[in-house]
C-alpha positions as a Markdown table, in Angstrom:
| # | Residue | x | y | z |
|---|---|---|---|---|
| 1 | Met | -92.8 | 96.9 | -85.3 |
| 2 | Ser | -92.5 | 99.5 | -82.6 |
| 3 | Asn | -95.3 | 101.5 | -84.2 |
| 4 | Leu | -97.8 | 98.6 | -83.9 |
| 5 | Tyr | -99.3 | 97.7 | -80.6 |
| 6 | Leu | -101.2 | 94.5 | -79.8 |
| 7 | Ala | -103.9 | 93.7 | -77.3 |
| 8 | Val | -104.9 | 90.0 | -76.7 |
| 9 | Ile | -108.3 | 89.2 | -75.1 |
| 10 | Gly | -108.7 | 85.6 | -74.1 |
| 11 | Val | -105.8 | 83.3 | -73.2 |
| 12 | Gly | -107.6 | 79.9 | -73.1 |
| 13 | Gly | -107.0 | 77.1 | -75.5 |
| 14 | Val | -107.0 | 79.2 | -78.7 |
| 15 | Gly | -105.4 | 82.1 | -76.9 |
| 16 | Thr | -102.5 | 80.1 | -75.5 |
| 17 | Ala | -101.9 | 78.5 | -78.9 |
| 18 | Phe | -102.0 | 82.0 | -80.6 |
| 19 | Leu | -99.5 | 83.4 | -78.1 |
| 20 | Ser | -97.1 | 80.5 | -78.9 |
| 21 | Gln | -97.4 | 81.2 | -82.6 |
| 22 | Leu | -97.0 | 84.9 | -82.1 |
| 23 | Ala | -93.7 | 84.4 | -80.3 |
| 24 | Ala | -92.4 | 82.3 | -83.2 |
| 25 | Leu | -93.2 | 85.0 | -85.8 |
| 26 | Pro | -90.3 | 87.0 | -87.4 |
| 27 | Ala | -89.9 | 90.3 | -85.6 |
| 28 | Ala | -91.1 | 92.1 | -88.8 |
| 29 | Cys | -94.5 | 90.5 | -88.4 |
| 30 | Arg | -94.8 | 90.8 | -84.6 |
| 31 | Pro | -96.4 | 93.9 | -83.0 |
| 32 | Thr | -95.5 | 94.9 | -79.5 |
| 33 | Leu | -97.7 | 93.0 | -77.1 |
| 34 | Val | -99.0 | 95.7 | -74.6 |
| 35 | Phe | -102.2 | 94.2 | -73.2 |
| 36 | Leu | -103.3 | 90.7 | -72.1 |
| 37 | Ser | -106.6 | 89.7 | -70.5 |
| 38 | Arg | -108.1 | 86.5 | -69.2 |
| 39 | Ser | -111.2 | 86.2 | -67.0 |
| 40 | Ser | -110.4 | 88.4 | -64.0 |
| 41 | Lys | -106.8 | 89.1 | -64.8 |
| 42 | Gln | -105.2 | 91.8 | -67.0 |
| 43 | Leu | -101.7 | 92.8 | -67.7 |
| 44 | Tyr | -100.5 | 96.1 | -69.3 |
| 45 | Ser | -98.2 | 99.0 | -68.8 |
| 46 | Gln | -99.1 | 102.7 | -68.9 |
| 47 | Asn | -96.1 | 103.5 | -71.1 |
| 48 | Tyr | -97.0 | 100.9 | -73.8 |
| 49 | Ser | -93.9 | 98.8 | -73.1 |
| 50 | Ala | -94.0 | 95.1 | -74.0 |
| 51 | Val | -95.6 | 92.6 | -71.6 |
| 52 | Ser | -95.1 | 88.9 | -71.2 |
| 53 | Ala | -97.8 | 86.2 | -70.9 |
| 54 | Ala | -95.7 | 84.6 | -68.1 |
| 55 | Asp | -96.5 | 87.6 | -65.9 |
| 56 | Leu | -100.2 | 87.6 | -66.4 |
| 57 | Gln | -101.2 | 85.3 | -63.5 |
| 58 | Ser | -99.3 | 87.5 | -61.0 |
| 59 | Ser | -100.4 | 90.8 | -62.5 |
| 60 | Thr | -101.9 | 93.4 | -60.2 |
| 61 | Ser | -103.0 | 95.7 | -63.0 |
| 62 | Lys | -106.3 | 97.5 | -62.5 |
| 63 | Leu | -109.0 | 95.9 | -64.6 |
| 64 | Leu | -110.0 | 98.1 | -67.6 |
| 65 | Ser | -113.5 | 98.1 | -68.9 |
| 66 | Ile | -114.0 | 97.8 | -72.7 |
| 67 | Pro | -114.4 | 101.6 | -73.0 |
| 68 | Asp | -111.2 | 102.0 | -70.9 |
| 69 | Leu | -109.4 | 99.6 | -73.1 |
| 70 | Thr | -110.5 | 101.4 | -76.2 |
| 71 | Gln | -109.2 | 104.7 | -74.8 |
| 72 | Tyr | -105.9 | 103.0 | -73.8 |
| 73 | Leu | -105.3 | 101.6 | -77.2 |
| 74 | Ser | -106.4 | 104.6 | -79.2 |
| 75 | Ser | -103.9 | 106.7 | -77.2 |
| 76 | Ala | -101.0 | 104.4 | -78.1 |
| 77 | Pro | -98.1 | 106.0 | -79.9 |
| 78 | Gly | -98.9 | 104.1 | -83.1 |
| 79 | Lys | -101.6 | 101.8 | -84.6 |
| 80 | Ala | -103.3 | 99.3 | -82.4 |
| 81 | Ile | -104.7 | 95.8 | -83.0 |
| 82 | Val | -107.1 | 93.8 | -80.8 |
| 83 | Val | -107.0 | 90.0 | -81.1 |
| 84 | Asp | -110.2 | 88.7 | -79.5 |
| 85 | Asn | -109.9 | 84.9 | -78.8 |
| 86 | Thr | -113.1 | 84.7 | -76.9 |
| 87 | Ser | -116.7 | 83.9 | -77.8 |
| 88 | Asn | -117.9 | 86.8 | -75.7 |
| 89 | Gln | -120.9 | 88.8 | -77.0 |
| 90 | Asp | -120.0 | 91.9 | -75.0 |
| 91 | Val | -116.5 | 92.0 | -76.6 |
| 92 | Ala | -118.1 | 91.4 | -80.0 |
| 93 | Asn | -120.5 | 94.3 | -79.5 |
| 94 | Ala | -117.4 | 96.6 | -78.9 |
| 95 | Tyr | -115.9 | 96.0 | -82.3 |
| 96 | Pro | -117.5 | 99.0 | -83.9 |
| 97 | Ala | -116.2 | 101.2 | -81.2 |
| 98 | Phe | -112.7 | 99.7 | -81.5 |
| 99 | Leu | -112.8 | 100.3 | -85.3 |
| 100 | Arg | -114.1 | 103.8 | -85.1 |
| 101 | Ser | -111.2 | 104.6 | -82.8 |
| 102 | Gly | -108.8 | 103.3 | -85.4 |
| 103 | Ile | -108.1 | 100.0 | -83.7 |
| 104 | Ser | -108.1 | 96.9 | -86.0 |
| 105 | Val | -109.7 | 93.7 | -84.9 |
| 106 | Val | -108.7 | 90.1 | -85.5 |
| 107 | Thr | -110.9 | 87.3 | -84.1 |
| 108 | Pro | -112.4 | 83.8 | -84.4 |
| 109 | Asn | -115.5 | 85.1 | -82.5 |
| 110 | Lys | -118.6 | 84.0 | -84.5 |
| 111 | Lys | -121.0 | 86.1 | -82.4 |
| 112 | Ala | -119.8 | 89.3 | -83.9 |
| 113 | Phe | -120.6 | 88.3 | -87.4 |
| 114 | Ser | -123.7 | 86.1 | -86.9 |
| 115 | Gly | -125.5 | 88.3 | -84.4 |
| 116 | Thr | -127.8 | 91.1 | -85.3 |
| 117 | Leu | -127.7 | 92.4 | -88.8 |
| 118 | Gln | -127.2 | 95.9 | -87.2 |
| 119 | Leu | -124.0 | 94.8 | -85.5 |
| 120 | Trp | -122.7 | 93.4 | -88.8 |
| 121 | Thr | -123.5 | 96.7 | -90.6 |
| 122 | Asp | -121.9 | 98.7 | -87.8 |
| 123 | Ile | -118.7 | 96.7 | -88.0 |
| 124 | Phe | -118.2 | 97.0 | -91.7 |
| 125 | Ser | -119.4 | 100.6 | -91.9 |
| 126 | Ala | -116.8 | 101.5 | -89.3 |
| 127 | Val | -114.1 | 99.7 | -91.4 |
| 128 | Glu | -115.2 | 101.6 | -94.5 |
| 129 | Gln | -115.3 | 104.9 | -92.8 |
| 130 | Ser | -111.8 | 104.4 | -91.4 |
| 131 | Asn | -110.3 | 104.7 | -94.9 |
| 132 | Gly | -107.9 | 101.8 | -94.3 |
| 133 | Lys | -106.8 | 102.9 | -90.9 |
| 134 | Ala | -108.8 | 100.1 | -89.1 |
| 135 | Leu | -109.3 | 96.6 | -90.4 |
| 136 | Val | -111.2 | 93.5 | -89.4 |
| 137 | Tyr | -110.3 | 89.9 | -90.2 |
| 138 | His | -112.2 | 86.8 | -89.0 |
| 139 | Glu | -111.1 | 83.8 | -91.0 |
| 140 | Ser | -111.3 | 81.5 | -88.0 |
| 141 | Ser | -115.0 | 82.3 | -87.3 |
| 142 | Ile | -115.6 | 79.5 | -89.9 |
| 143 | Gly | -113.6 | 76.3 | -90.2 |
| 144 | Ala | -110.8 | 77.3 | -87.9 |
| 145 | Gly | -107.7 | 77.7 | -90.1 |
| 146 | Leu | -109.3 | 76.6 | -93.3 |
| 147 | Pro | -109.3 | 79.4 | -96.0 |
| 148 | Val | -113.1 | 79.5 | -96.2 |
| 149 | Ile | -113.8 | 83.2 | -95.8 |
| 150 | Ser | -110.8 | 84.4 | -97.8 |
| 151 | Thr | -111.7 | 82.1 | -100.7 |
| 152 | Leu | -115.3 | 83.3 | -100.8 |
| 153 | Lys | -114.2 | 86.9 | -100.7 |
| 154 | Asp | -111.7 | 86.3 | -103.5 |
| 155 | Leu | -114.4 | 84.6 | -105.7 |
| 156 | Ile | -116.7 | 87.6 | -105.2 |
| 157 | Ala | -113.9 | 90.3 | -105.6 |
| 158 | Thr | -112.7 | 88.8 | -108.9 |
| 159 | Gly | -116.2 | 88.9 | -110.4 |
| 160 | Asp | -117.3 | 85.3 | -110.0 |
| 161 | Arg | -121.0 | 84.7 | -109.1 |
| 162 | Val | -121.5 | 82.3 | -106.2 |
| 163 | Thr | -124.7 | 80.4 | -106.6 |
| 164 | Lys | -124.6 | 77.9 | -103.7 |
| 165 | Ile | -122.5 | 77.1 | -100.6 |
| 166 | Ser | -122.9 | 73.7 | -99.2 |
| 167 | Gly | -121.1 | 71.4 | -96.8 |
| 168 | Val | -120.4 | 70.0 | -93.3 |
| 169 | Phe | -119.5 | 72.9 | -91.1 |
| 170 | Ser | -119.1 | 71.2 | -87.7 |
| 171 | Gly | -116.3 | 68.9 | -86.7 |
| 172 | Thr | -118.6 | 67.5 | -84.1 |
| 173 | Met | -121.4 | 66.7 | -86.5 |
| 174 | Ser | -118.9 | 65.3 | -89.0 |
| 175 | Phe | -117.5 | 62.9 | -86.5 |
| 176 | Leu | -120.9 | 61.8 | -85.3 |
| 177 | Phe | -122.3 | 61.0 | -88.7 |
| 178 | Asn | -119.1 | 59.6 | -90.2 |
| 179 | Ser | -119.1 | 57.2 | -87.2 |
| 180 | Phe | -122.8 | 56.5 | -87.0 |
| 181 | Ala | -123.4 | 56.0 | -90.7 |
| 182 | Pro | -120.1 | 55.5 | -92.6 |
| 183 | Ala | -120.4 | 55.3 | -96.4 |
| 184 | Asp | -119.2 | 51.6 | -96.4 |
| 185 | Gly | -122.1 | 50.6 | -94.2 |
| 186 | Ser | -119.9 | 49.3 | -91.4 |
| 187 | Gly | -121.4 | 51.3 | -88.6 |
| 188 | Asn | -123.4 | 49.4 | -86.1 |
| 189 | Ala | -123.2 | 51.5 | -82.9 |
| 190 | Lys | -126.3 | 53.2 | -81.5 |
| 191 | Trp | -126.6 | 57.0 | -81.9 |
| 192 | Ser | -126.3 | 57.6 | -78.1 |
| 193 | Gln | -123.1 | 55.5 | -78.0 |
| 194 | Ile | -121.5 | 57.6 | -80.7 |
| 195 | Val | -122.5 | 60.8 | -78.9 |
| 196 | Ala | -121.0 | 59.4 | -75.7 |
| 197 | Gln | -117.8 | 58.5 | -77.5 |
| 198 | Ala | -117.6 | 62.0 | -79.0 |
| 199 | Lys | -118.1 | 63.6 | -75.6 |
| 200 | Glu | -115.5 | 61.4 | -74.0 |
| 201 | Ala | -113.0 | 62.3 | -76.8 |
| 202 | Gly | -113.6 | 66.0 | -76.4 |
| 203 | Tyr | -115.3 | 66.4 | -79.8 |
| 204 | Thr | -118.4 | 67.9 | -78.3 |
| 205 | Glu | -119.0 | 70.8 | -75.9 |
| 206 | Pro | -119.3 | 69.7 | -72.2 |
| 207 | Asp | -123.0 | 69.7 | -72.8 |
| 208 | Pro | -123.5 | 68.0 | -76.2 |
| 209 | Arg | -126.8 | 69.8 | -76.6 |
| 210 | Asp | -124.8 | 72.9 | -77.5 |
| 211 | Asp | -123.6 | 71.0 | -80.6 |
| 212 | Leu | -126.7 | 69.0 | -81.3 |
| 213 | Asn | -129.0 | 72.0 | -81.4 |
| 214 | Gly | -127.3 | 73.1 | -84.7 |
| 215 | Leu | -126.8 | 76.7 | -83.6 |
| 216 | Asp | -123.0 | 76.6 | -84.2 |
| 217 | Val | -123.6 | 75.5 | -87.8 |
| 218 | Ala | -126.3 | 78.1 | -88.2 |
| 219 | Arg | -124.0 | 80.9 | -87.1 |
| 220 | Lys | -121.4 | 79.9 | -89.7 |
| 221 | Leu | -124.1 | 79.7 | -92.4 |
| 222 | Thr | -125.3 | 83.2 | -91.4 |
| 223 | Ile | -121.8 | 84.6 | -91.8 |
| 224 | Leu | -121.3 | 82.9 | -95.2 |
| 225 | Ala | -124.7 | 84.0 | -96.4 |
| 226 | Arg | -124.0 | 87.6 | -95.5 |
| 227 | Leu | -120.6 | 87.6 | -97.2 |
| 228 | Ala | -122.4 | 86.3 | -100.3 |
| 229 | Gly | -124.7 | 89.3 | -100.2 |
| 230 | Leu | -127.8 | 88.0 | -98.4 |
| 231 | Lys | -129.3 | 90.1 | -95.7 |
| 232 | Val | -129.8 | 87.3 | -93.2 |
| 233 | Asp | -131.3 | 88.5 | -89.9 |
| 234 | Gly | -129.5 | 85.8 | -87.9 |
| 235 | Pro | -129.3 | 82.1 | -87.1 |
| 236 | Glu | -132.9 | 82.1 | -85.9 |
| 237 | Ser | -134.3 | 83.4 | -89.1 |
| 238 | Phe | -134.0 | 80.2 | -91.2 |
| 239 | Pro | -134.7 | 76.5 | -90.7 |
| 240 | Val | -132.3 | 74.8 | -88.4 |
| 241 | Gln | -132.9 | 71.2 | -87.5 |
| 242 | Ser | -132.1 | 70.4 | -83.9 |
| 243 | Leu | -131.0 | 66.8 | -83.1 |
| 244 | Ile | -132.1 | 67.2 | -79.5 |
| 245 | Pro | -135.2 | 65.1 | -78.9 |
| 246 | Lys | -138.1 | 67.3 | -77.9 |
| 247 | Ala | -138.5 | 65.4 | -74.6 |
| 248 | Leu | -134.9 | 66.1 | -73.7 |
| 249 | Glu | -134.8 | 69.8 | -74.4 |
| 250 | Ser | -135.7 | 70.5 | -70.8 |
| 251 | Ala | -133.3 | 68.0 | -69.3 |
| 252 | Gly | -131.8 | 69.5 | -66.2 |
| 253 | Ser | -128.2 | 68.7 | -66.9 |
| 254 | Ser | -125.8 | 67.2 | -69.4 |
| 255 | Asp | -125.7 | 64.0 | -67.3 |
| 256 | Glu | -129.4 | 63.7 | -67.4 |
| 257 | Phe | -129.5 | 64.3 | -71.1 |
| 258 | Met | -126.9 | 61.6 | -71.8 |
| 259 | Lys | -128.5 | 59.1 | -69.5 |
| 260 | Arg | -131.9 | 59.4 | -71.3 |
| 261 | Leu | -130.6 | 59.8 | -74.9 |
| 262 | Pro | -130.6 | 56.0 | -75.5 |
| 263 | Glu | -134.4 | 56.1 | -75.2 |
| 264 | Phe | -134.5 | 58.0 | -78.6 |
| 265 | Asp | -132.0 | 56.0 | -80.6 |
| 266 | Gly | -134.8 | 54.7 | -82.7 |
| 267 | Glu | -135.4 | 58.1 | -84.3 |
| 268 | Met | -131.8 | 58.4 | -85.6 |
| 269 | Glu | -131.8 | 54.8 | -86.6 |
| 270 | Gln | -134.8 | 55.4 | -88.8 |
| 271 | Tyr | -133.0 | 58.2 | -90.6 |
| 272 | Lys | -130.0 | 55.9 | -91.3 |
| 273 | Glu | -132.3 | 53.1 | -92.5 |
| 274 | Asp | -134.3 | 55.4 | -94.8 |
| 275 | Ala | -131.0 | 56.7 | -96.3 |
| 276 | Val | -129.7 | 53.1 | -96.9 |
| 277 | Lys | -133.0 | 52.2 | -98.7 |
| 278 | Gln | -132.1 | 55.0 | -101.2 |
| 279 | Gly | -128.5 | 53.9 | -101.5 |
| 280 | Lys | -127.4 | 57.0 | -99.6 |
| 281 | Val | -126.0 | 58.1 | -96.3 |
| 282 | Val | -127.4 | 60.6 | -93.8 |
| 283 | Arg | -125.3 | 63.7 | -93.0 |
| 284 | Tyr | -125.8 | 67.0 | -91.2 |
| 285 | Val | -125.5 | 69.6 | -93.9 |
| 286 | Gly | -125.7 | 73.4 | -94.2 |
| 287 | Asn | -126.8 | 75.1 | -97.5 |
| 288 | Val | -126.9 | 78.6 | -98.8 |
| 289 | Asp | -128.9 | 79.1 | -102.1 |
| 290 | Val | -127.8 | 82.6 | -103.1 |
| 291 | Pro | -130.3 | 83.2 | -106.1 |
| 292 | Lys | -133.2 | 82.0 | -104.0 |
| 293 | Gly | -132.0 | 83.8 | -100.9 |
| 294 | Glu | -132.5 | 80.6 | -98.8 |
| 295 | Val | -130.4 | 79.2 | -96.0 |
| 296 | Lys | -131.1 | 75.9 | -94.2 |
| 297 | Val | -129.3 | 73.5 | -91.8 |
| 298 | Gly | -130.3 | 69.9 | -91.1 |
| 299 | Leu | -130.2 | 66.3 | -92.0 |
| 300 | Glu | -129.8 | 65.3 | -95.7 |
| 301 | Phe | -129.6 | 62.0 | -97.5 |
| 302 | Val | -126.4 | 62.2 | -99.6 |
| 303 | Glu | -125.3 | 60.2 | -102.6 |
| 304 | Lys | -122.4 | 57.8 | -101.9 |
| 305 | Gly | -119.2 | 58.8 | -103.6 |
| 306 | Thr | -119.8 | 62.5 | -103.2 |
| 307 | Pro | -117.3 | 64.6 | -101.1 |
| 308 | Ile | -119.7 | 64.9 | -98.2 |
| 309 | Ala | -120.5 | 61.2 | -98.1 |
| 310 | Ser | -116.8 | 60.3 | -98.2 |
| 311 | Leu | -115.7 | 62.5 | -95.3 |
| 312 | Arg | -113.8 | 60.8 | -92.5 |
| 313 | Gly | -113.1 | 61.7 | -88.9 |
| 314 | Ser | -114.0 | 65.2 | -87.8 |
| 315 | Asp | -113.1 | 67.1 | -91.0 |
| 316 | Asn | -115.1 | 70.0 | -92.3 |
| 317 | Leu | -116.0 | 70.2 | -96.0 |
| 318 | Ile | -117.2 | 73.4 | -97.7 |
| 319 | Met | -118.2 | 73.5 | -101.4 |
| 320 | Phe | -118.6 | 76.7 | -103.4 |
| 321 | Tyr | -120.7 | 76.4 | -106.5 |
| 322 | Thr | -120.1 | 79.3 | -108.9 |
| 323 | Glu | -120.4 | 80.3 | -112.5 |
| 324 | Arg | -116.7 | 79.8 | -113.1 |
| 325 | Tyr | -116.5 | 76.4 | -111.4 |
| 326 | Gly | -119.7 | 75.2 | -113.1 |
| 327 | Ala | -121.0 | 71.8 | -111.9 |
| 328 | Asn | -117.8 | 70.9 | -110.2 |
| 329 | Pro | -117.6 | 73.0 | -107.0 |
| 330 | Leu | -114.5 | 74.4 | -105.4 |
| 331 | Val | -114.0 | 72.2 | -102.4 |
| 332 | Ile | -112.2 | 73.1 | -99.1 |
| 333 | Gln | -111.6 | 70.2 | -96.7 |
| 334 | Gly | -109.7 | 69.7 | -93.5 |
| 335 | Ala | -109.7 | 70.0 | -89.7 |
| 336 | Gly | -112.3 | 72.6 | -88.8 |
| 337 | Ala | -111.7 | 72.8 | -85.1 |
| 338 | Gly | -109.0 | 72.6 | -82.5 |
| 339 | Gly | -106.8 | 75.2 | -80.7 |
| 340 | Asp | -103.8 | 75.0 | -82.9 |
| 341 | Val | -105.5 | 75.2 | -86.2 |
| 342 | Thr | -107.9 | 77.9 | -85.0 |
| 343 | Ala | -105.0 | 79.9 | -83.7 |
| 344 | Met | -103.3 | 79.4 | -87.1 |
| 345 | Gly | -106.2 | 81.2 | -88.8 |
| 346 | Val | -106.0 | 84.0 | -86.2 |
| 347 | Thr | -102.2 | 84.4 | -86.6 |
| 348 | Gly | -102.5 | 84.4 | -90.4 |
| 349 | Asp | -105.1 | 87.2 | -90.1 |
| 350 | Leu | -102.8 | 89.1 | -87.8 |
| 351 | Ile | -100.0 | 88.9 | -90.4 |
| 352 | Lys | -102.3 | 90.3 | -93.1 |
| 353 | Val | -103.3 | 93.2 | -90.8 |
| 354 | Val | -99.7 | 94.0 | -90.0 |
| 355 | Glu | -98.8 | 94.0 | -93.7 |
| 356 | Arg | -101.6 | 96.3 | -94.6 |
| 357 | Leu | -101.0 | 98.7 | -91.7 |
| 358 | Arg | -97.2 | 98.8 | -92.1 |
C-alpha cells in the first residue's frame, strides 16, 4: 500500500487499541503510517517514510498545526487518510478542509457529526465534490464497533423507509438502569449506590454528570436523525432529560456531586415504583420518529419482555422500525463502549476506505 499514507491523531485508549489492530492487518489493507500525534507530541518524516508508535514519546518533530498537517498530507506522493481517535472539536472542524484537500477521514469523533448542521453539511458536501477521491467513515461515533450507521445507510440505500429508531444508546445508562431496576425486580440498591458502583468500575466518565446529563445520548440521536433525513440543528434542539438533580447542577466537583447524590435517591426511587405499578421497568431511552420529525431522550416505562427491558450489563440496543421489517424491528445489540470494540469499528472503516481508494 505504498501509495496510501496514514495519519493518526490521538493515541489514548482507543488510539492505542487501533494501532495494535492496524499492525495486525494484512499488508494489503495497511497504509503507510507517516504521522502520529498525541497531546504535545508528534512524529513524522519529511519524506513520508513509515514511522513507529514506539518512537513517538522520544520524538523531537516540530509540532504541525492542523493547516500544516493538511498541507503535509495533501503533498504526499499518494492518497492520504486521517484517523482521528479524539473527541476534539477543533480537529472535527477541520474535516471539511481535509476532505477538500483529497484527504479521507475515519473517526469515532461524535462532535463532527452532532455539532452544527453547517459542519455536517460542509463535511458531506466536500465528500460529494471530491468525486470519490475523499471519503468519510464514522461507524464508531455510535455504538463503538456495532454496525449501527452502516445498517441504517444500507436500509435507506436499498429503498426501505425508516419510520422510527429507538433504543438504549449509552453503555453507562444501560448499566445503571439494568442494575437499579432489573426486569426480575431483584434490585434493591439505591440510585446513588449504583452510580458509585458504575464510577468505581469505570463505566462512567470521571465526573458522572457528563453521562447523567444525557448529552452523549443526544449526540448519537442527532447523528442518526440526520442520517435518516431530518435536519436536526443539534443535541440542544430537542428534549433531553437530564438525570442530574437541579440542586446539584452547580456542584463544585465530582466528589461534591457524589457526596450529595444520596439526598436525591427518592426521586429515582419514585420513577422505579411508578413503573412497577404499571408492570413495567424504567429505562433511559432515545427515540427518533422520522415521519413526525421528532427526537427525544429520557426516561421511559418499558414493557417487561421487550428487548430494551431485557437488556443486561452495559450493552447498547438499537431498534430500526421500517416498512420492510414491519412491527418487528431490526435489532442490533452488544457492547457499545470500550477501547477495543471502538477501535474495531475504526479499523473496519479504515479497511473500507482502503478498498475504495485502492
